[in-house]
PDB file of C-alpha atoms in Angstrom:
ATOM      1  CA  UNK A 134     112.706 120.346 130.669  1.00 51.00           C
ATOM      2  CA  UNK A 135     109.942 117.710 130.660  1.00 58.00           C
ATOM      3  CA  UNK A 136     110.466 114.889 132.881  1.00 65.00           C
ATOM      4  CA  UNK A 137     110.434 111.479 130.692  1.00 58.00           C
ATOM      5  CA  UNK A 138     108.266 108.874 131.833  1.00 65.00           C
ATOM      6  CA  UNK A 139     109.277 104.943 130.440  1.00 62.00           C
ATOM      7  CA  UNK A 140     106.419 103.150 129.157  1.00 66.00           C
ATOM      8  CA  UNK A 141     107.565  99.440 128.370  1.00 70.00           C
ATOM      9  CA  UNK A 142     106.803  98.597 124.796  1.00 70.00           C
ATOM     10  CA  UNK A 143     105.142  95.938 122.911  1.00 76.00           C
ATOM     11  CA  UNK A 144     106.437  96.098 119.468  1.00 79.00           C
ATOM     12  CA  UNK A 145     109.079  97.656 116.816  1.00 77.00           C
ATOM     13  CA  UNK A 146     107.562 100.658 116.037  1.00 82.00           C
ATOM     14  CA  UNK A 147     106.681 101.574 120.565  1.00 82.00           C
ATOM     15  CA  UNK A 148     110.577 100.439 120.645  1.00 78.00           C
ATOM     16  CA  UNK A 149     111.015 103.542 117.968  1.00 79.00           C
ATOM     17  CA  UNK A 150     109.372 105.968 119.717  1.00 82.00           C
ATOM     18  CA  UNK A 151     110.497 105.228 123.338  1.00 78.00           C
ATOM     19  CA  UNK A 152     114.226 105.437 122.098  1.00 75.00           C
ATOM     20  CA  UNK A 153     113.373 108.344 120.644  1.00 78.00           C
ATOM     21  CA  UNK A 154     111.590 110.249 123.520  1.00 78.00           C
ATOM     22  CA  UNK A 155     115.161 108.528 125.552  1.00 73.00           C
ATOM     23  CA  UNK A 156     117.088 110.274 123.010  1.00 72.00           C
ATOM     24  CA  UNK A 157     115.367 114.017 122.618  1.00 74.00           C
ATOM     25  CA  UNK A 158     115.154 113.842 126.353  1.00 68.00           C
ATOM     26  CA  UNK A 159     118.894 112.545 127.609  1.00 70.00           C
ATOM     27  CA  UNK A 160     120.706 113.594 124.525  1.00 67.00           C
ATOM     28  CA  UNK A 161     122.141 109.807 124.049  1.00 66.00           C
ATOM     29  CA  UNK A 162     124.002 109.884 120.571  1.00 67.00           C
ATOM     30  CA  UNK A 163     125.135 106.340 121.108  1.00 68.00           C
ATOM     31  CA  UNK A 164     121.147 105.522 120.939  1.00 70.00           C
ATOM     32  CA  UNK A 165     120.559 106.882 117.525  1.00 73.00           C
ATOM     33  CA  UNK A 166     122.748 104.239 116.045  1.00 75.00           C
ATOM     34  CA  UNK A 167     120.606 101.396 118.250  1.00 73.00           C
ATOM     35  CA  UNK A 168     117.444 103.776 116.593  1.00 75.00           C
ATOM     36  CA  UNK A 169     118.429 103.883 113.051  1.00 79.00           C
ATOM     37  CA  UNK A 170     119.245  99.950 113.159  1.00 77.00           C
ATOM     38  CA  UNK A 171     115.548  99.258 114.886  1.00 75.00           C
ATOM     39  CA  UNK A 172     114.118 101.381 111.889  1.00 78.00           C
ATOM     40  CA  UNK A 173     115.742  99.309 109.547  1.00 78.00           C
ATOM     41  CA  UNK A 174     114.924  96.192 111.427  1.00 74.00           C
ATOM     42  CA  UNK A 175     110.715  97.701 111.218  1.00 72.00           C
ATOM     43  CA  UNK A 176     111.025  99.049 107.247  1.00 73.00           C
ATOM     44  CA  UNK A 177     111.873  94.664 106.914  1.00 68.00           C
ATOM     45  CA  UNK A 178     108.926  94.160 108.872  1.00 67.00           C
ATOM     46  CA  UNK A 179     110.732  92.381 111.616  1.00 62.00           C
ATOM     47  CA  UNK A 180     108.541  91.459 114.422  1.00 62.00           C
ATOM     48  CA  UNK A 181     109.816  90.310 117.965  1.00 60.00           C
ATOM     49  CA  UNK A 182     107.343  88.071 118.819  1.00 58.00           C
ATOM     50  CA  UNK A 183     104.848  86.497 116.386  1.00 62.00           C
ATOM     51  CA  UNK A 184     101.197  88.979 116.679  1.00 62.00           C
ATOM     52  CA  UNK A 185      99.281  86.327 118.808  1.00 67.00           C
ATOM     53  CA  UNK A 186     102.557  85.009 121.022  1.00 69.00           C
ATOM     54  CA  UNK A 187     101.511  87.721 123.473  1.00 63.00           C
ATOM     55  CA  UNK A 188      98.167  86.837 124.115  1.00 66.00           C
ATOM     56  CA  UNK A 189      99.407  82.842 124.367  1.00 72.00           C
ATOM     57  CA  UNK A 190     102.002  84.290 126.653  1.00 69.00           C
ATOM     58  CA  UNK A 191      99.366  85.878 128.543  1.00 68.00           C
ATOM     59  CA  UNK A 192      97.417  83.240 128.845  1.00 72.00           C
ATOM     60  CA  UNK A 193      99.738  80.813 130.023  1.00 74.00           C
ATOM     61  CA  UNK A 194     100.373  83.054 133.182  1.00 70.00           C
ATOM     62  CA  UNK A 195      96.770  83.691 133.394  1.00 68.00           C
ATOM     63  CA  UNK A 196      96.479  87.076 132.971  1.00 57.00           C
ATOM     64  CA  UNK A 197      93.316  86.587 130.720  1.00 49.00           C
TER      65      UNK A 197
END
């Protein structure tokens, strides 16, 4: 058994993969309901944060 390694992620569809990686890797069942409602959430084209509020983010704690 691979060892799973976090990465954090930055939108939906990294959100979608990580819980999926958490999910092959620790068996969680619970998660695939949290999965299946992200999905949704990215098929609407949610977005967390509007594209550019990261980079403004960023900037204001002048990373950049």
């Amino acid at each position: 058994m691979t060892k799973y390694t976090y990465i954090r992620p930055n939108t939906l569809e990294d959100i979608v993969e990580e819980l999926a990686k958490i999910i092959e890797h620790k068996r969680y069942d619970k998660l695939n309901y949290l999965l299946s409602d992200i999905e949704w959430l990215q098929k609407d084209d949610f977005e967390l944060f509007d594209k550019n509020e990261f980079y403004d983010l960023m900037f204001d704690k002048g990373l950049f």
